[in-house]
Amino acid sequence: KNKDETPRGASALLEASDKDFVRLLGAITRGEEESRQVSSRSAKKRPTVASQFSSQLSDLRYRIDRTKPHYIRCLKPNQSLHPNEFDSSMIADQLNYAGVL
């Protein structure tokens, strides 16, 4: 969307012209300015990405805080089950599938 506003007084300058077409453009731009002012006062603003992220993060924190785990989930550290070897992507996948992440 093009939200650039015309400079103040531009509509009046166009309407003061001795050319019919230029006066018509002035009337059109004045009408657009007035409708933009009315709609900006009455219409709700769309939520920003930052406000959506903040809201989603708050909802997630609320859900996590409400959670009461009833069991302990064991995670496999790697495919071969060798001690002291951790595959972080495998662990992250397990946590994701369990609904923790």
PDB file of N, CA and C in Angstrom:
ATOM      1  N   LYS A   1       0.835  -1.183   0.000  1.00  0.00           N
ATOM      2  CA  LYS A   1       0.000   0.000   0.000  1.00  0.00           C
ATOM      3  C   LYS A   1       0.873   1.237   0.000  1.00  0.00           C
ATOM      4  N   ASN A   2       0.403   2.226  -0.681  1.00  0.00           N
ATOM      5  CA  ASN A   2       1.106   3.500  -0.702  1.00  0.00           C
ATOM      6  C   ASN A   2       0.494   4.394   0.371  1.00  0.00           C
ATOM      7  N   LYS A   3       1.227   4.624   1.424  1.00  0.00           N
ATOM      8  CA  LYS A   3       0.708   5.433   2.520  1.00  0.00           C
ATOM      9  C   LYS A   3       1.359   6.806   2.577  1.00  0.00           C
ATOM     10  N   ASP A   4       2.033   7.185   1.523  1.00  0.00           N
ATOM     11  CA  ASP A   4       2.645   8.506   1.495  1.00  0.00           C
ATOM     12  C   ASP A   4       1.552   9.559   1.487  1.00  0.00           C
ATOM     13  N   GLU A   5       1.718  10.552   2.323  1.00  0.00           N
ATOM     14  CA  GLU A   5       0.728  11.617   2.392  1.00  0.00           C
ATOM     15  C   GLU A   5       1.184  12.787   1.538  1.00  0.00           C
ATOM     16  N   THR A   6       0.205  13.488   0.991  1.00  0.00           N
ATOM     17  CA  THR A   6       0.535  14.692   0.220  1.00  0.00           C
ATOM     18  C   THR A   6       0.906  15.799   1.196  1.00  0.00           C
ATOM     19  N   PRO A   7       1.802  16.678   0.801  1.00  0.00           N
ATOM     20  CA  PRO A   7       2.193  17.765   1.701  1.00  0.00           C
ATOM     21  C   PRO A   7       0.999  18.650   2.050  1.00  0.00           C
ATOM     22  N   ARG A   8       1.039  19.237   3.242  1.00  0.00           N
ATOM     23  CA  ARG A   8      -0.034  20.136   3.661  1.00  0.00           C
ATOM     24  C   ARG A   8      -0.114  21.313   2.706  1.00  0.00           C
ATOM     25  N   GLY A   9      -1.299  21.666   2.366  1.00  0.00           N
ATOM     26  CA  GLY A   9      -1.510  22.806   1.479  1.00  0.00           C
ATOM     27  C   GLY A   9      -1.455  22.452   0.007  1.00  0.00           C
ATOM     28  N   ALA A  10      -1.063  21.228  -0.315  1.00  0.00           N
ATOM     29  CA  ALA A  10      -0.973  20.833  -1.721  1.00  0.00           C
ATOM     30  C   ALA A  10      -2.355  20.801  -2.355  1.00  0.00           C
ATOM     31  N   SER A  11      -3.346  20.314  -1.622  1.00  0.00           N
ATOM     32  CA  SER A  11      -4.703  20.266  -2.156  1.00  0.00           C
ATOM     33  C   SER A  11      -5.226  21.666  -2.428  1.00  0.00           C
ATOM     34  N   ALA A  12      -4.983  22.572  -1.478  1.00  0.00           N
ATOM     35  CA  ALA A  12      -5.439  23.949  -1.663  1.00  0.00           C
ATOM     36  C   ALA A  12      -4.744  24.596  -2.853  1.00  0.00           C
ATOM     37  N   LEU A  13      -3.471  24.313  -3.029  1.00  0.00           N
ATOM     38  CA  LEU A  13      -2.719  24.863  -4.163  1.00  0.00           C
ATOM     39  C   LEU A  13      -3.276  24.339  -5.483  1.00  0.00           C
ATOM     40  N   LEU A  14      -3.578  23.045  -5.544  1.00  0.00           N
ATOM     41  CA  LEU A  14      -4.140  22.465  -6.764  1.00  0.00           C
ATOM     42  C   LEU A  14      -5.534  23.016  -7.049  1.00  0.00           C
ATOM     43  N   GLU A  15      -6.345  23.182  -6.002  1.00  0.00           N
ATOM     44  CA  GLU A  15      -7.702  23.694  -6.191  1.00  0.00           C
ATOM     45  C   GLU A  15      -7.711  25.160  -6.614  1.00  0.00           C
ATOM     46  N   ALA A  16      -6.648  25.890  -6.344  1.00  0.00           N
ATOM     47  CA  ALA A  16      -6.573  27.301  -6.719  1.00  0.00           C
ATOM     48  C   ALA A  16      -6.120  27.498  -8.160  1.00  0.00           C
ATOM     49  N   SER A  17      -5.831  26.418  -8.851  1.00  0.00           N
ATOM     50  CA  SER A  17      -5.345  26.502 -10.229  1.00  0.00           C
ATOM     51  C   SER A  17      -6.449  27.005 -11.167  1.00  0.00           C
ATOM     52  N   ASP A  18      -6.041  27.592 -12.292  1.00  0.00           N
ATOM     53  CA  ASP A  18      -7.007  28.034 -13.290  1.00  0.00           C
ATOM     54  C   ASP A  18      -7.318  26.926 -14.304  1.00  0.00           C
ATOM     55  N   LYS A  19      -6.688  25.784 -14.180  1.00  0.00           N
ATOM     56  CA  LYS A  19      -6.937  24.629 -15.056  1.00  0.00           C
ATOM     57  C   LYS A  19      -7.957  23.704 -14.395  1.00  0.00           C
ATOM     58  N   ASP A  20      -8.969  23.333 -15.164  1.00  0.00           N
ATOM     59  CA  ASP A  20     -10.031  22.475 -14.628  1.00  0.00           C
ATOM     60  C   ASP A  20      -9.487  21.136 -14.138  1.00  0.00           C
ATOM     61  N   PHE A  21      -8.624  20.522 -14.920  1.00  0.00           N
ATOM     62  CA  PHE A  21      -8.090  19.210 -14.561  1.00  0.00           C
ATOM     63  C   PHE A  21      -7.292  19.271 -13.261  1.00  0.00           C
ATOM     64  N   VAL A  22      -6.499  20.312 -13.097  1.00  0.00           N
ATOM     65  CA  VAL A  22      -5.677  20.457 -11.885  1.00  0.00           C
ATOM     66  C   VAL A  22      -6.579  20.694 -10.678  1.00  0.00           C
ATOM     67  N   ARG A  23      -7.659  21.486 -10.840  1.00  0.00           N
ATOM     68  CA  ARG A  23      -8.613  21.700  -9.744  1.00  0.00           C
ATOM     69  C   ARG A  23      -9.287  20.384  -9.348  1.00  0.00           C
ATOM     70  N   LEU A  24      -9.597  19.561 -10.356  1.00  0.00           N
ATOM     71  CA  LEU A  24     -10.196  18.260 -10.082  1.00  0.00           C
ATOM     72  C   LEU A  24      -9.240  17.383  -9.261  1.00  0.00           C
ATOM     73  N   LEU A  25      -7.960  17.398  -9.631  1.00  0.00           N
ATOM     74  CA  LEU A  25      -6.969  16.642  -8.851  1.00  0.00           C
ATOM     75  C   LEU A  25      -6.906  17.147  -7.413  1.00  0.00           C
ATOM     76  N   GLY A  26      -6.996  18.452  -7.237  1.00  0.00           N
ATOM     77  CA  GLY A  26      -6.995  19.029  -5.887  1.00  0.00           C
ATOM     78  C   GLY A  26      -8.175  18.554  -5.075  1.00  0.00           C
ATOM     79  N   ALA A  27      -9.360  18.506  -5.701  1.00  0.00           N
ATOM     80  CA  ALA A  27     -10.560  18.040  -5.002  1.00  0.00           C
ATOM     81  C   ALA A  27     -10.430  16.564  -4.639  1.00  0.00           C
ATOM     82  N   ILE A  28      -9.869  15.782  -5.539  1.00  0.00           N
ATOM     83  CA  ILE A  28      -9.685  14.347  -5.264  1.00  0.00           C
ATOM     84  C   ILE A  28      -8.722  14.136  -4.107  1.00  0.00           C
ATOM     85  N   THR A  29      -7.596  14.838  -4.128  1.00  0.00           N
ATOM     86  CA  THR A  29      -6.623  14.655  -3.042  1.00  0.00           C
ATOM     87  C   THR A  29      -7.160  15.145  -1.713  1.00  0.00           C
ATOM     88  N   ARG A  30      -7.972  16.199  -1.718  1.00  0.00           N
ATOM     89  CA  ARG A  30      -8.563  16.678  -0.466  1.00  0.00           C
ATOM     90  C   ARG A  30      -9.533  15.620   0.077  1.00  0.00           C
ATOM     91  N   GLY A  31     -10.319  15.016  -0.812  1.00  0.00           N
ATOM     92  CA  GLY A  31     -11.246  13.958  -0.384  1.00  0.00           C
ATOM     93  C   GLY A  31     -10.520  12.761   0.190  1.00  0.00           C
ATOM     94  N   GLU A  32      -9.392  12.396  -0.415  1.00  0.00           N
ATOM     95  CA  GLU A  32      -8.608  11.270   0.098  1.00  0.00           C
ATOM     96  C   GLU A  32      -8.012  11.597   1.459  1.00  0.00           C
ATOM     97  N   GLU A  33      -7.564  12.836   1.626  1.00  0.00           N
ATOM     98  CA  GLU A  33      -6.984  13.226   2.916  1.00  0.00           C
ATOM     99  C   GLU A  33      -8.034  13.179   4.010  1.00  0.00           C
ATOM    100  N   GLU A  34      -9.250  13.680   3.695  1.00  0.00           N
ATOM    101  CA  GLU A  34     -10.313  13.689   4.699  1.00  0.00           C
ATOM    102  C   GLU A  34     -10.753  12.270   5.043  1.00  0.00           C
ATOM    103  N   SER A  35     -10.876  11.410   4.047  1.00  0.00           N
ATOM    104  CA  SER A  35     -11.282  10.030   4.325  1.00  0.00           C
ATOM    105  C   SER A  35     -10.200   9.288   5.096  1.00  0.00           C
ATOM    106  N   ARG A  36      -8.932   9.580   4.821  1.00  0.00           N
ATOM    107  CA  ARG A  36      -7.834   8.944   5.547  1.00  0.00           C
ATOM    108  C   ARG A  36      -7.863   9.361   7.008  1.00  0.00           C
ATOM    109  N   GLN A  37      -8.166  10.631   7.267  1.00  0.00           N
ATOM    110  CA  GLN A  37      -8.217  11.109   8.644  1.00  0.00           C
ATOM    111  C   GLN A  37      -9.374  10.467   9.397  1.00  0.00           C
ATOM    112  N   VAL A  38     -10.537  10.338   8.746  1.00  0.00           N
ATOM    113  CA  VAL A  38     -11.691   9.736   9.390  1.00  0.00           C
ATOM    114  C   VAL A  38     -11.442   8.256   9.651  1.00  0.00           C
ATOM    115  N   SER A  39     -10.901   7.541   8.654  1.00  0.00           N
ATOM    116  CA  SER A  39     -10.677   6.109   8.831  1.00  0.00           C
ATOM    117  C   SER A  39      -9.595   5.828   9.857  1.00  0.00           C
ATOM    118  N   SER A  40      -8.601   6.695   9.965  1.00  0.00           N
ATOM    119  CA  SER A  40      -7.536   6.438  10.940  1.00  0.00           C
ATOM    120  C   SER A  40      -8.034   6.625  12.361  1.00  0.00           C
ATOM    121  N   ARG A  41      -9.050   7.465  12.546  1.00  0.00           N
ATOM    122  CA  ARG A  41      -9.598   7.655  13.885  1.00  0.00           C
ATOM    123  C   ARG A  41     -10.510   6.503  14.286  1.00  0.00           C
ATOM    124  N   SER A  42     -11.285   5.984  13.319  1.00  0.00           N
ATOM    125  CA  SER A  42     -12.299   4.997  13.661  1.00  0.00           C
ATOM    126  C   SER A  42     -11.805   3.557  13.553  1.00  0.00           C
ATOM    127  N   ALA A  43     -10.850   3.301  12.704  1.00  0.00           N
ATOM    128  CA  ALA A  43     -10.416   1.917  12.479  1.00  0.00           C
ATOM    129  C   ALA A  43      -9.383   1.499  13.523  1.00  0.00           C
ATOM    130  N   LYS A  44      -9.448   0.212  13.902  1.00  0.00           N
ATOM    131  CA  LYS A  44      -8.438  -0.319  14.807  1.00  0.00           C
ATOM    132  C   LYS A  44      -7.154  -0.552  14.031  1.00  0.00           C
ATOM    133  N   LYS A  45      -6.058  -0.319  14.698  1.00  0.00           N
ATOM    134  CA  LYS A  45      -4.772  -0.572  14.045  1.00  0.00           C
ATOM    135  C   LYS A  45      -4.479  -2.060  14.109  1.00  0.00           C
ATOM    136  N   ARG A  46      -3.836  -2.559  13.053  1.00  0.00           N
ATOM    137  CA  ARG A  46      -3.466  -3.967  13.016  1.00  0.00           C
ATOM    138  C   ARG A  46      -2.325  -4.204  13.982  1.00  0.00           C
ATOM    139  N   PRO A  47      -2.323  -5.371  14.614  1.00  0.00           N
ATOM    140  CA  PRO A  47      -1.230  -5.655  15.548  1.00  0.00           C
ATOM    141  C   PRO A  47       0.101  -5.787  14.811  1.00  0.00           C
ATOM    142  N   THR A  48       1.140  -5.323  15.436  1.00  0.00           N
ATOM    143  CA  THR A  48       2.463  -5.412  14.837  1.00  0.00           C
ATOM    144  C   THR A  48       3.032  -6.812  15.064  1.00  0.00           C
ATOM    145  N   VAL A  49       4.071  -7.120  14.342  1.00  0.00           N
ATOM    146  CA  VAL A  49       4.729  -8.424  14.500  1.00  0.00           C
ATOM    147  C   VAL A  49       5.277  -8.544  15.920  1.00  0.00           C
ATOM    148  N   ALA A  50       5.823  -7.465  16.434  1.00  0.00           N
ATOM    149  CA  ALA A  50       6.385  -7.496  17.791  1.00  0.00           C
ATOM    150  C   ALA A  50       5.303  -7.747  18.834  1.00  0.00           C
ATOM    151  N   SER A  51       4.133  -7.112  18.672  1.00  0.00           N
ATOM    152  CA  SER A  51       3.063  -7.332  19.650  1.00  0.00           C
ATOM    153  C   SER A  51       2.500  -8.741  19.535  1.00  0.00           C
ATOM    154  N   GLN A  52       2.424  -9.285  18.316  1.00  0.00           N
ATOM    155  CA  GLN A  52       1.977 -10.664  18.148  1.00  0.00           C
ATOM    156  C   GLN A  52       2.959 -11.631  18.804  1.00  0.00           C
ATOM    157  N   PHE A  53       4.250 -11.394  18.593  1.00  0.00           N
ATOM    158  CA  PHE A  53       5.277 -12.248  19.198  1.00  0.00           C
ATOM    159  C   PHE A  53       5.194 -12.189  20.717  1.00  0.00           C
ATOM    160  N   SER A  54       5.044 -10.992  21.258  1.00  0.00           N
ATOM    161  CA  SER A  54       4.961 -10.826  22.700  1.00  0.00           C
ATOM    162  C   SER A  54       3.737 -11.539  23.264  1.00  0.00           C
ATOM    163  N   SER A  55       2.623 -11.425  22.577  1.00  0.00           N
ATOM    164  CA  SER A  55       1.397 -12.090  23.016  1.00  0.00           C
ATOM    165  C   SER A  55       1.549 -13.613  22.969  1.00  0.00           C
ATOM    166  N   GLN A  56       2.131 -14.120  21.883  1.00  0.00           N
ATOM    167  CA  GLN A  56       2.329 -15.563  21.763  1.00  0.00           C
ATOM    168  C   GLN A  56       3.297 -16.075  22.823  1.00  0.00           C
ATOM    169  N   LEU A  57       4.333 -15.298  23.104  1.00  0.00           N
ATOM    170  CA  LEU A  57       5.292 -15.693  24.130  1.00  0.00           C
ATOM    171  C   LEU A  57       4.636 -15.724  25.507  1.00  0.00           C
ATOM    172  N   SER A  58       3.788 -14.743  25.787  1.00  0.00           N
ATOM    173  CA  SER A  58       3.071 -14.725  27.065  1.00  0.00           C
ATOM    174  C   SER A  58       2.141 -15.925  27.184  1.00  0.00           C
ATOM    175  N   ASP A  59       1.440 -16.248  26.090  1.00  0.00           N
ATOM    176  CA  ASP A  59       0.569 -17.420  26.097  1.00  0.00           C
ATOM    177  C   ASP A  59       1.362 -18.698  26.340  1.00  0.00           C
ATOM    178  N   LEU A  60       2.530 -18.813  25.708  1.00  0.00           N
ATOM    179  CA  LEU A  60       3.367 -19.992  25.889  1.00  0.00           C
ATOM    180  C   LEU A  60       3.841 -20.103  27.330  1.00  0.00           C
ATOM    181  N   ARG A  61       4.287 -18.986  27.901  1.00  0.00           N
ATOM    182  CA  ARG A  61       4.749 -19.013  29.298  1.00  0.00           C
ATOM    183  C   ARG A  61       3.607 -19.419  30.231  1.00  0.00           C
ATOM    184  N   TYR A  62       2.412 -18.929  29.949  1.00  0.00           N
ATOM    185  CA  TYR A  62       1.248 -19.281  30.763  1.00  0.00           C
ATOM    186  C   TYR A  62       0.971 -20.780  30.677  1.00  0.00           C
ATOM    187  N   ARG A  63       1.015 -21.328  29.463  1.00  0.00           N
ATOM    188  CA  ARG A  63       0.778 -22.766  29.279  1.00  0.00           C
ATOM    189  C   ARG A  63       1.848 -23.594  29.989  1.00  0.00           C
ATOM    190  N   ILE A  64       3.093 -23.160  29.900  1.00  0.00           N
ATOM    191  CA  ILE A  64       4.181 -23.897  30.559  1.00  0.00           C
ATOM    192  C   ILE A  64       4.026 -23.830  32.073  1.00  0.00           C
ATOM    193  N   ASP A  65       3.673 -22.653  32.584  1.00  0.00           N
ATOM    194  CA  ASP A  65       3.513 -22.504  34.030  1.00  0.00           C
ATOM    195  C   ASP A  65       2.333 -23.315  34.571  1.00  0.00           C
ATOM    196  N   ARG A  66       1.302 -23.525  33.756  1.00  0.00           N
ATOM    197  CA  ARG A  66       0.135 -24.312  34.167  1.00  0.00           C
ATOM    198  C   ARG A  66       0.412 -25.803  34.158  1.00  0.00           C
ATOM    199  N   THR A  67       1.411 -26.232  33.422  1.00  0.00           N
ATOM    200  CA  THR A  67       1.676 -27.652  33.224  1.00  0.00           C
ATOM    201  C   THR A  67       2.116 -28.308  34.525  1.00  0.00           C
ATOM    202  N   LYS A  68       1.513 -29.437  34.793  1.00  0.00           N
ATOM    203  CA  LYS A  68       1.883 -30.248  35.955  1.00  0.00           C
ATOM    204  C   LYS A  68       2.288 -31.619  35.425  1.00  0.00           C
ATOM    205  N   PRO A  69       3.577 -31.865  35.234  1.00  0.00           N
ATOM    206  CA  PRO A  69       3.988 -33.163  34.676  1.00  0.00           C
ATOM    207  C   PRO A  69       3.674 -34.298  35.647  1.00  0.00           C
ATOM    208  N   HIS A  70       3.226 -35.422  35.076  1.00  0.00           N
ATOM    209  CA  HIS A  70       2.869 -36.583  35.881  1.00  0.00           C
ATOM    210  C   HIS A  70       3.862 -37.725  35.729  1.00  0.00           C
ATOM    211  N   TYR A  71       4.830 -37.559  34.877  1.00  0.00           N
ATOM    212  CA  TYR A  71       5.800 -38.621  34.664  1.00  0.00           C
ATOM    213  C   TYR A  71       7.124 -37.999  34.238  1.00  0.00           C
ATOM    214  N   ILE A  72       8.158 -38.804  34.319  1.00  0.00           N
ATOM    215  CA  ILE A  72       9.481 -38.371  33.877  1.00  0.00           C
ATOM    216  C   ILE A  72       9.775 -39.075  32.565  1.00  0.00           C
ATOM    217  N   ARG A  73      10.148 -38.319  31.571  1.00  0.00           N
ATOM    218  CA  ARG A  73      10.433 -38.867  30.248  1.00  0.00           C
ATOM    219  C   ARG A  73      11.938 -39.067  30.121  1.00  0.00           C
ATOM    220  N   CYS A  74      12.347 -40.262  29.755  1.00  0.00           N
ATOM    221  CA  CYS A  74      13.754 -40.539  29.514  1.00  0.00           C
ATOM    222  C   CYS A  74      14.067 -40.223  28.055  1.00  0.00           C
ATOM    223  N   LEU A  75      15.193 -39.585  27.841  1.00  0.00           N
ATOM    224  CA  LEU A  75      15.614 -39.212  26.489  1.00  0.00           C
ATOM    225  C   LEU A  75      16.813 -40.050  26.083  1.00  0.00           C
ATOM    226  N   LYS A  76      16.811 -40.472  24.841  1.00  0.00           N
ATOM    227  CA  LYS A  76      17.967 -41.192  24.318  1.00  0.00           C
ATOM    228  C   LYS A  76      18.999 -40.162  23.881  1.00  0.00           C
ATOM    229  N   PRO A  77      20.225 -40.265  24.399  1.00  0.00           N
ATOM    230  CA  PRO A  77      21.238 -39.256  24.070  1.00  0.00           C
ATOM    231  C   PRO A  77      21.793 -39.394  22.656  1.00  0.00           C
ATOM    232  N   ASN A  78      21.767 -40.599  22.100  1.00  0.00           N
ATOM    233  CA  ASN A  78      22.283 -40.835  20.745  1.00  0.00           C
ATOM    234  C   ASN A  78      21.700 -42.134  20.217  1.00  0.00           C
ATOM    235  N   GLN A  79      21.871 -42.416  18.945  1.00  0.00           N
ATOM    236  CA  GLN A  79      21.303 -43.633  18.344  1.00  0.00           C
ATOM    237  C   GLN A  79      21.991 -44.906  18.845  1.00  0.00           C
ATOM    238  N   SER A  80      23.279 -44.806  19.079  1.00  0.00           N
ATOM    239  CA  SER A  80      24.017 -46.009  19.485  1.00  0.00           C
ATOM    240  C   SER A  80      23.989 -46.251  20.989  1.00  0.00           C
ATOM    241  N   LEU A  81      23.409 -45.302  21.757  1.00  0.00           N
ATOM    242  CA  LEU A  81      23.284 -45.390  23.219  1.00  0.00           C
ATOM    243  C   LEU A  81      24.634 -45.507  23.932  1.00  0.00           C
ATOM    244  N   HIS A  82      25.650 -44.896  23.364  1.00  0.00           N
ATOM    245  CA  HIS A  82      26.962 -44.852  24.013  1.00  0.00           C
ATOM    246  C   HIS A  82      26.962 -43.747  25.067  1.00  0.00           C
ATOM    247  N   PRO A  83      27.617 -43.987  26.214  1.00  0.00           N
ATOM    248  CA  PRO A  83      27.647 -42.958  27.258  1.00  0.00           C
ATOM    249  C   PRO A  83      28.489 -41.749  26.845  1.00  0.00           C
ATOM    250  N   ASN A  84      28.128 -40.605  27.393  1.00  0.00           N
ATOM    251  CA  ASN A  84      28.842 -39.335  27.206  1.00  0.00           C
ATOM    252  C   ASN A  84      28.872 -38.857  25.755  1.00  0.00           C
ATOM    253  N   GLU A  85      27.972 -39.317  24.930  1.00  0.00           N
ATOM    254  CA  GLU A  85      27.835 -38.820  23.571  1.00  0.00           C
ATOM    255  C   GLU A  85      26.416 -38.271  23.423  1.00  0.00           C
ATOM    256  N   PHE A  86      26.305 -36.995  23.114  1.00  0.00           N
ATOM    257  CA  PHE A  86      24.998 -36.360  23.019  1.00  0.00           C
ATOM    258  C   PHE A  86      24.785 -35.809  21.616  1.00  0.00           C
ATOM    259  N   ASP A  87      23.698 -36.219  21.018  1.00  0.00           N
ATOM    260  CA  ASP A  87      23.287 -35.702  19.715  1.00  0.00           C
ATOM    261  C   ASP A  87      22.212 -34.644  19.997  1.00  0.00           C
ATOM    262  N   SER A  88      22.608 -33.375  19.952  1.00  0.00           N
ATOM    263  CA  SER A  88      21.692 -32.305  20.368  1.00  0.00           C
ATOM    264  C   SER A  88      20.447 -32.226  19.488  1.00  0.00           C
ATOM    265  N   SER A  89      20.574 -32.482  18.198  1.00  0.00           N
ATOM    266  CA  SER A  89      19.389 -32.423  17.335  1.00  0.00           C
ATOM    267  C   SER A  89      18.417 -33.557  17.664  1.00  0.00           C
ATOM    268  N   MET A  90      18.947 -34.723  18.018  1.00  0.00           N
ATOM    269  CA  MET A  90      18.097 -35.851  18.387  1.00  0.00           C
ATOM    270  C   MET A  90      17.352 -35.558  19.693  1.00  0.00           C
ATOM    271  N   ILE A  91      18.054 -34.975  20.645  1.00  0.00           N
ATOM    272  CA  ILE A  91      17.422 -34.626  21.924  1.00  0.00           C
ATOM    273  C   ILE A  91      16.367 -33.551  21.704  1.00  0.00           C
ATOM    274  N   ALA A  92      16.675 -32.547  20.871  1.00  0.00           N
ATOM    275  CA  ALA A  92      15.700 -31.490  20.584  1.00  0.00           C
ATOM    276  C   ALA A  92      14.456 -32.064  19.915  1.00  0.00           C
ATOM    277  N   ASP A  93      14.645 -33.019  19.015  1.00  0.00           N
ATOM    278  CA  ASP A  93      13.499 -33.659  18.364  1.00  0.00           C
ATOM    279  C   ASP A  93      12.636 -34.402  19.383  1.00  0.00           C
ATOM    280  N   GLN A  94      13.266 -35.099  20.302  1.00  0.00           N
ATOM    281  CA  GLN A  94      12.515 -35.842  21.309  1.00  0.00           C
ATOM    282  C   GLN A  94      11.719 -34.889  22.206  1.00  0.00           C
ATOM    283  N   LEU A  95      12.360 -33.784  22.595  1.00  0.00           N
ATOM    284  CA  LEU A  95      11.652 -32.791  23.416  1.00  0.00           C
ATOM    285  C   LEU A  95      10.500 -32.161  22.643  1.00  0.00           C
ATOM    286  N   ASN A  96      10.717 -31.920  21.367  1.00  0.00           N
ATOM    287  CA  ASN A  96       9.673 -31.339  20.521  1.00  0.00           C
ATOM    288  C   ASN A  96       8.494 -32.294  20.412  1.00  0.00           C
ATOM    289  N   TYR A  97       8.763 -33.567  20.135  1.00  0.00           N
ATOM    290  CA  TYR A  97       7.693 -34.550  19.979  1.00  0.00           C
ATOM    291  C   TYR A  97       6.960 -34.783  21.297  1.00  0.00           C
ATOM    292  N   ALA A  98       7.642 -34.601  22.414  1.00  0.00           N
ATOM    293  CA  ALA A  98       6.990 -34.775  23.722  1.00  0.00           C
ATOM    294  C   ALA A  98       6.175 -33.547  24.122  1.00  0.00           C
ATOM    295  N   GLY A  99       6.286 -32.473  23.330  1.00  0.00           N
ATOM    296  CA  GLY A  99       5.512 -31.266  23.619  1.00  0.00           C
ATOM    297  C   GLY A  99       6.172 -30.322  24.587  1.00  0.00           C
ATOM    298  N   VAL A 100       7.427 -30.541  24.889  1.00  0.00           N
ATOM    299  CA  VAL A 100       8.139 -29.669  25.810  1.00  0.00           C
ATOM    300  C   VAL A 100       8.583 -28.392  25.117  1.00  0.00           C
ATOM    301  N   LEU A 101       9.048 -28.522  23.878  1.00  0.00           N
ATOM    302  CA  LEU A 101       9.494 -27.354  23.103  1.00  0.00           C
ATOM    303  C   LEU A 101       8.418 -26.908  22.149  1.00  0.00           C
TER     304      LEU A 101
END
